[in-house]
mmCIF file of C-alpha atoms and ligand atoms in Angstrom:
data_model
loop_
_atom_site.group_PDB
_atom_site.id
_atom_site.type_symbol
_atom_site.label_atom_id
_atom_site.label_comp_id
_atom_site.label_asym_id
_atom_site.label_seq_id
_atom_site.Cartn_x
_atom_site.Cartn_y
_atom_site.Cartn_z
ATOM 1 C CA MET J 1 57.932 50.793 65.629
ATOM 2 C CA PRO J 2 54.373 50.406 66.933
ATOM 3 C CA ILE J 3 51.578 52.000 64.903
ATOM 4 C CA THR J 4 50.792 54.328 67.770
ATOM 5 C CA SER J 5 53.493 55.591 70.048
ATOM 6 C CA ASN J 6 52.875 57.411 73.295
ATOM 7 C CA PHE J 7 56.105 59.332 72.700
ATOM 8 C CA LEU J 8 55.114 60.572 69.236
ATOM 9 C CA ASN J 9 51.536 61.212 70.373
ATOM 10 C CA ALA J 10 52.707 63.311 73.322
ATOM 11 C CA CYS J 11 55.040 65.294 71.053
ATOM 12 C CA ARG J 12 52.100 65.934 68.740
ATOM 13 C CA ARG J 13 49.809 66.812 71.667
ATOM 14 C CA GLN J 14 47.575 63.843 70.950
ATOM 15 C CA PRO J 15 46.069 61.466 73.538
ATOM 16 C CA VAL J 16 48.354 59.011 75.346
ATOM 17 C CA THR J 17 47.738 56.011 77.617
ATOM 18 C CA HIS J 18 50.676 56.967 79.836
ATOM 19 C CA THR J 19 53.212 59.778 79.969
ATOM 20 C CA PRO J 20 56.122 58.708 77.752
ATOM 21 C CA VAL J 21 59.615 58.663 79.224
ATOM 22 C CA TRP J 22 63.137 58.815 77.855
ATOM 23 C CA TYR J 23 66.351 60.193 79.355
ATOM 24 C CA MET J 24 68.987 62.401 77.818
ATOM 25 C CA ARG J 25 72.269 60.412 77.906
ATOM 26 C CA GLN J 26 70.294 57.259 78.624
ATOM 27 C CA ALA J 27 73.193 55.381 77.023
ATOM 28 C CA GLY J 28 76.530 55.986 78.684
ATOM 29 C CA ARG J 29 78.981 55.620 81.503
ATOM 30 C CA TYR J 30 76.514 54.713 84.264
ATOM 31 C CA GLN J 31 75.874 51.381 82.502
ATOM 32 C CA PRO J 32 78.306 48.548 83.327
ATOM 33 C CA GLU J 33 77.680 47.107 79.840
ATOM 34 C CA TYR J 34 78.643 50.430 78.216
ATOM 35 C CA ARG J 35 81.793 50.705 80.340
ATOM 36 C CA LYS J 36 82.769 47.217 79.204
ATOM 37 C CA ILE J 37 82.386 48.149 75.520
ATOM 38 C CA ARG J 38 84.406 51.338 76.184
ATOM 39 C CA GLU J 39 87.324 49.245 77.471
ATOM 40 C CA LYS J 40 87.795 48.083 73.877
ATOM 41 C CA TYR J 41 86.417 50.935 71.775
ATOM 42 C CA SER J 42 86.585 54.729 71.919
ATOM 43 C CA LEU J 43 83.408 56.770 71.963
ATOM 44 C CA ILE J 44 83.947 57.732 68.324
ATOM 45 C CA GLU J 45 84.559 54.112 67.314
ATOM 46 C CA ILE J 46 81.207 53.158 68.869
ATOM 47 C CA CYS J 47 79.592 55.913 66.790
ATOM 48 C CA GLN J 48 81.349 54.728 63.622
ATOM 49 C CA ILE J 49 80.653 50.979 63.860
ATOM 50 C CA PRO J 50 76.932 50.489 63.182
ATOM 51 C CA GLU J 51 76.662 47.125 64.991
ATOM 52 C CA LEU J 52 78.111 48.700 68.171
ATOM 53 C CA CYS J 53 76.073 51.863 67.785
ATOM 54 C CA VAL J 54 72.888 49.792 67.499
ATOM 55 C CA GLN J 55 73.801 47.706 70.534
ATOM 56 C CA VAL J 56 74.558 50.749 72.703
ATOM 57 C CA THR J 57 71.463 52.650 71.504
ATOM 58 C CA LYS J 58 69.181 49.680 72.247
ATOM 59 C CA LEU J 59 70.588 48.853 75.659
ATOM 60 C CA PRO J 60 68.656 51.488 77.674
ATOM 61 C CA VAL J 61 65.458 50.742 75.740
ATOM 62 C CA ASP J 62 65.644 47.091 76.728
ATOM 63 C CA GLN J 63 66.817 47.756 80.281
ATOM 64 C CA LEU J 64 64.752 50.757 81.309
ATOM 65 C CA GLY J 65 61.519 50.329 79.353
ATOM 66 C CA VAL J 66 61.698 53.876 77.980
ATOM 67 C CA ASP J 67 59.343 55.014 75.205
ATOM 68 C CA ALA J 68 62.000 56.313 72.800
ATOM 69 C CA ALA J 69 65.570 55.563 71.781
ATOM 70 C CA ILE J 70 68.133 58.270 71.026
ATOM 71 C CA LEU J 71 70.792 57.551 68.446
ATOM 72 C CA PHE J 72 74.112 56.943 70.133
ATOM 73 C CA SER J 73 76.428 59.571 68.732
ATOM 74 C CA ASP J 74 77.911 62.866 69.865
ATOM 75 C CA ILE J 75 77.220 66.444 68.860
ATOM 76 C CA MET J 76 80.867 66.642 67.680
ATOM 77 C CA VAL J 77 80.532 63.939 64.995
ATOM 78 C CA PRO J 78 79.353 66.350 62.238
ATOM 79 C CA VAL J 79 81.969 68.904 63.345
ATOM 80 C CA GLY J 80 84.588 66.389 62.212
ATOM 81 C CA ALA J 81 82.749 66.062 58.885
ATOM 82 C CA MET J 82 82.946 69.859 58.516
ATOM 83 C CA GLY J 83 86.713 69.489 58.480
ATOM 84 C CA LEU J 84 87.573 70.393 62.057
ATOM 85 C CA ALA J 85 89.636 67.693 63.755
ATOM 86 C CA PHE J 86 88.648 66.961 67.353
ATOM 87 C CA GLU J 87 89.301 64.469 70.074
ATOM 88 C CA ILE J 88 87.111 63.417 73.007
ATOM 89 C CA LYS J 89 89.609 63.621 75.882
ATOM 90 C CA GLU J 90 89.061 61.500 78.976
ATOM 91 C CA HIS J 91 87.775 63.597 81.921
ATOM 92 C CA VAL J 92 87.675 66.704 79.698
ATOM 93 C CA GLY J 93 85.304 66.305 76.748
ATOM 94 C CA PRO J 94 85.639 67.500 73.156
ATOM 95 C CA VAL J 95 88.973 69.168 72.369
ATOM 96 C CA ILE J 96 89.759 70.879 69.047
ATOM 97 C CA GLU J 97 93.344 71.342 67.950
ATOM 98 C CA ASN J 98 92.797 74.372 65.707
ATOM 99 C CA PRO J 99 89.814 76.340 66.988
ATOM 100 C CA ILE J 100 87.864 78.755 64.794
ATOM 101 C CA ARG J 101 89.070 82.345 65.173
ATOM 102 C CA THR J 102 89.056 84.044 61.743
ATOM 103 C CA ALA J 103 86.909 84.464 58.645
ATOM 104 C CA ALA J 104 89.304 82.133 56.796
ATOM 105 C CA ASP J 105 88.717 79.452 59.451
ATOM 106 C CA VAL J 106 84.967 79.718 58.854
ATOM 107 C CA ASP J 107 85.438 79.679 55.064
ATOM 108 C CA ARG J 108 87.356 76.426 55.325
ATOM 109 C CA LEU J 109 84.432 74.645 57.053
ATOM 110 C CA ARG J 110 82.570 72.320 54.715
ATOM 111 C CA VAL J 111 78.825 71.817 54.584
ATOM 112 C CA PHE J 112 79.180 68.068 54.170
ATOM 113 C CA HIS J 113 77.024 65.443 52.464
ATOM 114 C CA PRO J 114 75.937 63.071 55.236
ATOM 115 C CA GLU J 115 75.685 60.149 52.788
ATOM 116 C CA GLU J 116 79.352 60.607 51.855
ATOM 117 C CA SER J 117 80.910 61.866 55.085
ATOM 118 C CA LEU J 118 78.842 60.134 57.770
ATOM 119 C CA PRO J 119 77.454 56.965 56.125
ATOM 120 C CA PHE J 120 77.815 55.070 59.420
ATOM 121 C CA VAL J 121 75.270 57.366 61.112
ATOM 122 C CA LEU J 122 72.689 56.671 58.430
ATOM 123 C CA GLU J 123 73.438 52.958 58.371
ATOM 124 C CA SER J 124 73.028 52.793 62.168
ATOM 125 C CA ILE J 125 69.667 54.549 61.914
ATOM 126 C CA GLN J 126 68.495 52.167 59.185
ATOM 127 C CA LEU J 127 69.511 49.165 61.298
ATOM 128 C CA LEU J 128 67.871 50.646 64.394
ATOM 129 C CA LYS J 129 64.653 51.207 62.534
ATOM 130 C CA GLN J 130 64.479 47.462 61.887
ATOM 131 C CA ASN J 131 65.509 46.544 65.415
ATOM 132 C CA LEU J 132 63.593 48.878 67.706
ATOM 133 C CA ASN J 133 60.036 48.686 68.945
ATOM 134 C CA VAL J 134 60.035 52.361 69.983
ATOM 135 C CA PRO J 135 60.651 55.499 67.887
ATOM 136 C CA LEU J 136 64.224 56.644 67.339
ATOM 137 C CA ILE J 137 65.197 60.244 68.076
ATOM 138 C CA GLY J 138 67.878 61.666 65.789
ATOM 139 C CA PHE J 139 69.797 64.708 66.988
ATOM 140 C CA SER J 140 72.271 67.435 66.325
ATOM 141 C CA GLY J 141 74.035 70.014 68.434
ATOM 142 C CA ALA J 142 72.546 73.451 67.812
ATOM 143 C CA PRO J 143 74.818 76.084 66.232
ATOM 144 C CA PHE J 144 75.591 78.120 69.376
ATOM 145 C CA THR J 145 76.534 75.032 71.371
ATOM 146 C CA LEU J 146 78.636 73.635 68.509
ATOM 147 C CA ALA J 147 80.285 77.028 68.022
ATOM 148 C CA SER J 148 81.137 77.160 71.719
ATOM 149 C CA TYR J 149 83.369 74.079 71.270
ATOM 150 C CA MET J 150 84.647 75.167 67.849
ATOM 151 C CA VAL J 151 85.730 78.619 69.079
ATOM 152 C CA GLU J 152 86.860 77.810 72.628
ATOM 153 C CA GLY J 153 88.567 74.581 71.507
ATOM 154 C CA ARG J 154 87.334 72.750 74.616
ATOM 155 C CA PRO J 155 84.552 72.777 77.221
ATOM 156 C CA SER J 156 84.298 76.202 78.775
ATOM 157 C CA ARG J 157 82.783 77.773 81.851
ATOM 158 C CA ASP J 158 82.035 81.282 80.616
ATOM 159 C CA TYR J 159 82.443 81.186 76.813
ATOM 160 C CA VAL J 160 84.645 84.291 76.712
ATOM 161 C CA LYS J 161 86.178 83.598 73.277
ATOM 162 C CA THR J 162 82.822 82.633 71.777
ATOM 163 C CA LYS J 163 81.081 85.778 73.024
ATOM 164 C CA GLN J 164 84.065 87.921 72.022
ATOM 165 C CA LEU J 165 83.836 86.633 68.456
ATOM 166 C CA MET J 166 80.072 87.192 68.453
ATOM 167 C CA TRP J 167 80.357 90.814 69.636
ATOM 168 C CA SER J 168 83.589 91.900 67.977
ATOM 169 C CA ALA J 169 83.189 90.204 64.598
ATOM 170 C CA PRO J 170 79.458 89.865 63.968
ATOM 171 C CA ASP J 171 80.065 89.181 60.262
ATOM 172 C CA ILE J 172 82.277 86.198 61.001
ATOM 173 C CA TRP J 173 79.815 85.048 63.650
ATOM 174 C CA ARG J 174 76.883 85.247 61.213
ATOM 175 C CA LYS J 175 78.843 83.285 58.617
ATOM 176 C CA LEU J 176 79.667 80.627 61.195
ATOM 177 C CA MET J 177 76.058 80.376 62.398
ATOM 178 C CA ASP J 178 74.867 80.189 58.814
ATOM 179 C CA LYS J 179 77.234 77.401 57.887
ATOM 180 C CA LEU J 180 76.350 75.465 61.020
ATOM 181 C CA ALA J 181 72.661 75.943 60.239
ATOM 182 C CA ASP J 182 73.141 74.580 56.707
ATOM 183 C CA ALA J 183 75.103 71.592 58.017
ATOM 184 C CA THR J 184 72.481 70.920 60.715
ATOM 185 C CA ILE J 185 69.675 71.026 58.159
ATOM 186 C CA VAL J 186 71.267 68.506 55.765
ATOM 187 C CA TYR J 187 72.359 66.309 58.665
ATOM 188 C CA LEU J 188 68.922 66.132 60.297
ATOM 189 C CA ARG J 189 67.115 65.712 56.968
ATOM 190 C CA ALA J 190 69.382 62.735 56.223
ATOM 191 C CA GLN J 191 68.680 61.259 59.680
ATOM 192 C CA VAL J 192 64.927 61.503 59.142
ATOM 193 C CA ALA J 193 65.219 60.045 55.619
ATOM 194 C CA ALA J 194 67.121 57.110 57.139
ATOM 195 C CA GLY J 195 64.397 56.477 59.735
ATOM 196 C CA ALA J 196 64.582 58.884 62.692
ATOM 197 C CA ALA J 197 60.994 59.548 63.855
ATOM 198 C CA ALA J 198 61.786 62.759 65.753
ATOM 199 C CA VAL J 199 64.759 65.093 66.117
ATOM 200 C CA GLN J 200 66.237 66.973 69.053
ATOM 201 C CA LEU J 201 68.440 70.042 68.812
ATOM 202 C CA PHE J 202 70.786 70.144 71.814
ATOM 203 C CA ASP J 203 71.539 73.775 72.608
ATOM 204 C CA SER J 204 73.005 72.804 75.953
ATOM 205 C CA TRP J 205 75.003 75.977 76.537
ATOM 206 C CA VAL J 206 72.834 78.678 74.935
ATOM 207 C CA GLY J 207 71.512 79.603 78.387
ATOM 208 C CA SER J 208 74.832 81.390 78.951
ATOM 209 C CA LEU J 209 73.516 84.202 76.722
ATOM 210 C CA SER J 210 71.351 87.113 77.784
ATOM 211 C CA LYS J 211 67.955 87.273 76.144
ATOM 212 C CA GLU J 212 69.135 90.257 74.102
ATOM 213 C CA ASP J 213 72.123 88.356 72.737
ATOM 214 C CA TYR J 214 70.096 85.190 72.134
ATOM 215 C CA LEU J 215 67.625 87.159 70.038
ATOM 216 C CA ALA J 216 70.309 89.056 68.124
ATOM 217 C CA TYR J 217 72.899 86.332 67.525
ATOM 218 C CA VAL J 218 71.197 82.927 67.699
ATOM 219 C CA PHE J 219 67.440 83.118 67.299
ATOM 220 C CA PRO J 220 67.425 83.813 63.502
ATOM 221 C CA THR J 221 69.642 80.760 62.975
ATOM 222 C CA MET J 222 67.257 78.545 64.932
ATOM 223 C CA GLN J 223 64.293 79.894 62.957
ATOM 224 C CA LYS J 224 66.144 79.071 59.760
ATOM 225 C CA ILE J 225 66.817 75.485 60.883
ATOM 226 C CA PHE J 226 63.342 74.642 62.148
ATOM 227 C CA GLY J 227 61.785 76.400 59.155
ATOM 228 C CA ALA J 228 63.841 74.246 56.790
ATOM 229 C CA LEU J 229 62.833 71.031 58.593
ATOM 230 C CA ALA J 230 59.121 71.761 59.047
ATOM 231 C CA ASP J 231 58.021 69.861 55.915
ATOM 232 C CA LEU J 232 59.477 66.624 57.349
ATOM 233 C CA ASP J 233 56.526 66.563 59.734
ATOM 234 C CA VAL J 234 58.446 64.935 62.591
ATOM 235 C CA PRO J 235 58.453 66.290 66.167
ATOM 236 C CA MET J 236 61.282 68.804 66.593
ATOM 237 C CA ILE J 237 62.515 69.106 70.180
ATOM 238 C CA TYR J 238 64.610 72.116 71.211
ATOM 239 C CA PHE J 239 66.510 71.748 74.482
ATOM 240 C CA GLY J 240 68.825 74.053 76.364
ATOM 241 C CA LYS J 241 70.031 74.292 79.947
ATOM 242 C CA ASP J 242 69.475 77.458 82.013
ATOM 243 C CA THR J 243 66.941 78.661 79.480
ATOM 244 C CA ALA J 244 63.888 79.445 81.649
ATOM 245 C CA GLU J 245 63.995 83.061 80.455
ATOM 246 C CA LEU J 246 64.249 81.952 76.818
ATOM 247 C CA LEU J 247 61.362 79.470 76.741
ATOM 248 C CA VAL J 248 58.941 81.947 75.177
ATOM 249 C CA ASP J 249 61.542 82.756 72.500
ATOM 250 C CA PHE J 250 62.056 79.026 71.895
ATOM 251 C CA THR J 251 58.350 78.738 70.966
ATOM 252 C CA ARG J 252 58.926 81.260 68.171
ATOM 253 C CA THR J 253 61.775 79.290 66.555
ATOM 254 C CA GLY J 254 59.516 76.739 64.869
ATOM 255 C CA ALA J 255 60.362 73.899 67.286
ATOM 256 C CA THR J 256 57.308 71.834 68.247
ATOM 257 C CA VAL J 257 58.486 70.387 71.586
ATOM 258 C CA ILE J 258 60.283 72.537 74.157
ATOM 259 C CA GLY J 259 62.868 70.909 76.446
ATOM 260 C CA VAL J 260 63.039 72.308 79.970
ATOM 261 C CA ASP J 261 65.802 72.044 82.582
ATOM 262 C CA TRP J 262 65.107 71.471 86.292
ATOM 263 C CA LYS J 263 65.581 75.001 87.572
ATOM 264 C CA ILE J 264 62.071 76.147 86.687
ATOM 265 C CA PRO J 265 58.975 74.423 88.119
ATOM 266 C CA LEU J 266 57.383 72.432 85.300
ATOM 267 C CA ALA J 267 53.966 74.104 85.743
ATOM 268 C CA GLU J 268 55.587 77.515 85.245
ATOM 269 C CA ALA J 269 57.498 76.255 82.187
ATOM 270 C CA CYS J 270 54.216 74.949 80.711
ATOM 271 C CA ARG J 271 52.560 78.308 81.372
ATOM 272 C CA ARG J 272 55.378 80.148 79.574
ATOM 273 C CA VAL J 273 55.443 77.737 76.640
ATOM 274 C CA GLY J 274 51.665 77.812 76.170
ATOM 275 C CA ARG J 275 49.247 75.234 74.858
ATOM 276 C CA ASN J 276 50.470 75.044 71.278
ATOM 277 C CA PHE J 277 53.726 73.278 72.155
ATOM 278 C CA ALA J 278 54.538 70.017 73.880
ATOM 279 C CA VAL J 279 56.939 70.182 76.827
ATOM 280 C CA GLN J 280 59.736 67.776 77.785
ATOM 281 C CA GLY J 281 61.470 67.576 81.161
ATOM 282 C CA ASN J 282 62.502 68.182 83.896
ATOM 283 C CA LEU J 283 63.782 66.122 86.855
ATOM 284 C CA ASP J 284 67.137 67.300 88.254
ATOM 285 C CA PRO J 285 69.558 64.578 87.044
ATOM 286 C CA VAL J 286 71.367 64.689 90.400
ATOM 287 C CA LEU J 287 68.124 63.588 92.118
ATOM 288 C CA LEU J 288 68.933 60.126 90.762
ATOM 289 C CA PHE J 289 71.422 59.929 93.651
ATOM 290 C CA ALA J 290 68.736 60.755 96.259
ATOM 291 C CA PRO J 291 66.790 58.201 98.330
ATOM 292 C CA TRP J 292 63.832 56.701 96.431
ATOM 293 C CA ASP J 293 61.153 58.493 98.480
ATOM 294 C CA VAL J 294 62.671 61.868 97.507
ATOM 295 C CA ILE J 295 62.888 60.900 93.836
ATOM 296 C CA GLU J 296 59.299 59.666 93.869
ATOM 297 C CA ARG J 297 57.979 62.838 95.487
ATOM 298 C CA ARG J 298 59.666 65.031 92.855
ATOM 299 C CA ALA J 299 58.659 62.787 89.950
ATOM 300 C CA ARG J 300 55.059 62.754 91.210
ATOM 301 C CA ALA J 301 54.924 66.567 91.173
ATOM 302 C CA ILE J 302 56.359 66.688 87.636
ATOM 303 C CA VAL J 303 53.858 64.124 86.340
ATOM 304 C CA GLU J 304 50.959 65.991 87.997
ATOM 305 C CA ALA J 305 52.009 69.270 86.366
ATOM 306 C CA GLY J 306 52.845 67.672 83.023
ATOM 307 C CA ILE J 307 49.554 65.877 82.700
ATOM 308 C CA GLN J 308 47.724 69.212 82.880
ATOM 309 C CA HIS J 309 49.573 70.334 79.763
ATOM 310 C CA SER J 310 48.587 69.192 76.298
ATOM 311 C CA GLY J 311 51.638 67.189 75.258
ATOM 312 C CA PHE J 312 54.151 66.146 77.897
ATOM 313 C CA VAL J 313 57.245 63.928 77.710
ATOM 314 C CA PHE J 314 58.959 62.987 80.980
ATOM 315 C CA ASN J 315 62.735 63.402 80.910
ATOM 316 C CA LEU J 316 65.537 64.689 83.087
ATOM 317 C CA GLY J 317 66.392 68.380 83.052
ATOM 318 C CA HIS J 318 69.773 67.461 81.481
ATOM 319 C CA GLY J 319 71.684 64.256 80.752
ATOM 320 C CA VAL J 320 72.293 61.383 83.171
ATOM 321 C CA THR J 321 75.360 62.573 85.113
ATOM 322 C CA HIS J 322 78.753 60.865 84.945
ATOM 323 C CA HIS J 323 79.701 60.296 88.533
ATOM 324 C CA ASN J 324 81.393 57.648 90.592
ATOM 325 C CA PRO J 325 79.659 55.624 92.002
ATOM 326 C CA PRO J 326 77.297 55.851 89.030
ATOM 327 C CA VAL J 327 73.529 56.217 88.874
ATOM 328 C CA GLU J 328 72.044 52.762 89.275
ATOM 329 C CA THR J 329 70.200 51.221 86.356
ATOM 330 C CA ALA J 330 67.616 50.011 88.898
ATOM 331 C CA THR J 331 66.834 53.624 89.878
ATOM 332 C CA LEU J 332 66.095 54.580 86.272
ATOM 333 C CA GLN J 333 64.037 51.398 85.814
ATOM 334 C CA ARG J 334 61.994 52.175 88.892
ATOM 335 C CA LEU J 335 61.518 55.820 87.877
ATOM 336 C CA THR J 336 60.320 54.824 84.390
ATOM 337 C CA ALA J 337 57.831 52.333 85.821
ATOM 338 C CA PHE J 338 56.619 54.873 88.390
ATOM 339 C CA VAL J 339 55.976 57.582 85.761
ATOM 340 C CA HIS J 340 54.186 55.082 83.524
ATOM 341 C CA GLU J 341 51.953 53.740 86.290
ATOM 342 C CA TYR J 342 51.181 56.983 88.058
ATOM 343 C CA SER J 343 50.419 58.876 84.829
ATOM 344 C CA ALA J 344 48.194 56.037 83.555
ATOM 345 C CA GLU J 345 46.259 56.197 86.828
ATOM 346 C CA LEU J 346 45.835 59.980 86.583
ATOM 347 C CA LEU J 347 44.799 59.768 82.939
ATOM 348 C CA ARG J 348 42.183 57.106 83.703
ATOM 349 C CA ALA J 349 40.767 59.279 86.479
ATOM 350 C CA GLN J 350 40.787 62.301 84.144
ATOM 351 C CA ARG J 351 38.774 60.394 81.528
ATOM 352 C CA GLY J 352 36.366 59.379 84.317
HETATM 353 O O1 1CP T 401 83.668 58.490 76.238
HETATM 354 C C1 1CP T 401 82.602 58.568 76.857
HETATM 355 O O2 1CP T 401 81.918 57.564 77.069
HETATM 356 C C2 1CP T 401 82.342 59.932 77.418
HETATM 357 C C3 1CP T 401 80.994 60.425 77.640
HETATM 358 C C4 1CP T 401 80.195 60.778 76.392
HETATM 359 C C5 1CP T 401 79.022 60.115 75.962
HETATM 360 C C6 1CP T 401 78.360 58.921 76.590
HETATM 361 C C7 1CP T 401 80.455 61.826 75.469
HETATM 362 C C8 1CP T 401 81.612 62.758 75.436
HETATM 363 N N1 1CP T 401 79.455 61.815 74.510
HETATM 364 C C9 1CP T 401 78.564 60.787 74.782
HETATM 365 C C10 1CP T 401 77.388 60.422 73.964
HETATM 366 C C11 1CP T 401 76.379 61.471 73.681
HETATM 367 N N2 1CP T 401 76.654 62.798 73.584
HETATM 368 C C12 1CP T 401 75.011 61.268 73.369
HETATM 369 C C13 1CP T 401 74.317 59.936 73.192
HETATM 370 C C14 1CP T 401 73.804 59.278 74.378
HETATM 371 C C15 1CP T 401 72.415 59.458 74.873
HETATM 372 O O3 1CP T 401 71.869 60.569 74.969
HETATM 373 O O4 1CP T 401 71.890 58.422 75.288
HETATM 374 C C16 1CP T 401 74.447 62.520 73.150
HETATM 375 C C17 1CP T 401 73.006 62.851 72.835
HETATM 376 C C18 1CP T 401 75.502 63.454 73.283
HETATM 377 C C19 1CP T 401 75.332 64.882 73.027
HETATM 378 C C20 1CP T 401 76.315 65.824 73.569
HETATM 379 N N3 1CP T 401 77.683 65.762 73.539
HETATM 380 C C21 1CP T 401 75.960 67.074 74.125
HETATM 381 C C22 1CP T 401 74.547 67.575 74.236
HETATM 382 C C23 1CP T 401 73.872 66.989 75.405
HETATM 383 C C24 1CP T 401 74.363 67.454 76.746
HETATM 384 O O5 1CP T 401 74.781 66.617 77.528
HETATM 385 O O6 1CP T 401 74.291 68.679 76.994
HETATM 386 C C25 1CP T 401 77.137 67.744 74.478
HETATM 387 C C26 1CP T 401 77.258 69.101 75.110
HETATM 388 C C27 1CP T 401 78.221 66.895 74.099
HETATM 389 C C28 1CP T 401 79.648 67.209 74.238
HETATM 390 C C29 1CP T 401 80.323 66.179 75.062
HETATM 391 N N4 1CP T 401 80.659 64.929 74.578
HETATM 392 C C30 1CP T 401 81.218 64.178 75.585
HETATM 393 C C31 1CP T 401 81.231 64.984 76.758
HETATM 394 C C32 1CP T 401 81.771 64.554 78.077
HETATM 395 C C33 1CP T 401 80.645 66.224 76.434
HETATM 396 C C34 1CP T 401 80.357 67.393 77.365
HETATM 397 C C35 1CP T 401 81.579 68.162 77.707
HETATM 398 C C36 1CP T 401 81.272 69.513 78.325
HETATM 399 O O7 1CP T 401 80.997 69.558 79.536
HETATM 400 O O8 1CP T 401 81.315 70.518 77.601
#
């Protein structure tokens, strides 16, 4: 890793020479090389075989010129280590055979030891640390988003079973959130000890909650997690989709970088988040299918707004979409180069 990193500097609200860029799901199905590896190996096998994990994690760094790598894994990997069997089903996503419904189900979940249960994750991180010239982001699913799969048993549109459990059995819910918080804390601490330079909590589906429910049923858990990680002194990114109305609450969790989806103008997101937190986002991932002049216009506006904020990381508003025909690698390459060049130009002008 270089001594100074624009990505880490931006997260810490320190000066940068250009706006750093990385993309959620920058490794995945849109890449022909990834699809080729997936012909032979399942997603989980790629996560479990360090040499493959390293290869897949590095691929977008080498191809796109992004300023950070994100460990190739899935938010479900630690769920398996907690004792809940799952499968990633083609065209569906994570599916759990015996979803969590009762207090006994929650009691059976194990807060695992990452060194014992997920040694391959830590080995991959150690190898990546030696092989990358950009910082590595470690990650975990956040408790609400993990619980949504654990309770529903599969991807869901409206999270009826999850919310029912939350409202009708708050004691069970609190126990579940608490266990997931403990597991997340040990998992992320182990990732940082192994070499992750920053961490991101993916709370992809928490935006399905009202503000009232977020504050009552999720917020204390997030405060617990970020509070327990603060001494690690690494940037802690908190991302959720459809969370414009929760951004102010996110700043009170202890996270240091706030991830923003594309539905809110970036300038407004920065205003809500305030100057004490870095911001990450927020190009609509579907724009990657638009003509280049449209992409450039939108990216330009995001860079102009982001540069006004102290601490800005360019990203999409959610992961690179799986679609056929896929997003072209060349589009992401061109976007990365554009953000780098245009932001460097603006920063030079700003410095006079
Ligand atoms: O088999 C495959 O190749 C299927 C697609 C796929 C991929 C590429 C899945 C199944 N997981 C992953 C890798 C992955 N998942 C990464 C690493 C890649 C990177 O970012 O470069 C990460 C960070 C995740 C995290 C993840 N998994 C999230 C949070 C981020 C997000 O997109 O919101 C979630 C919600 C999952 C669950 C999941 N895993 C896979 C799918 C298709 C899904 C989503 C299903 C749903 O809609 O609920």
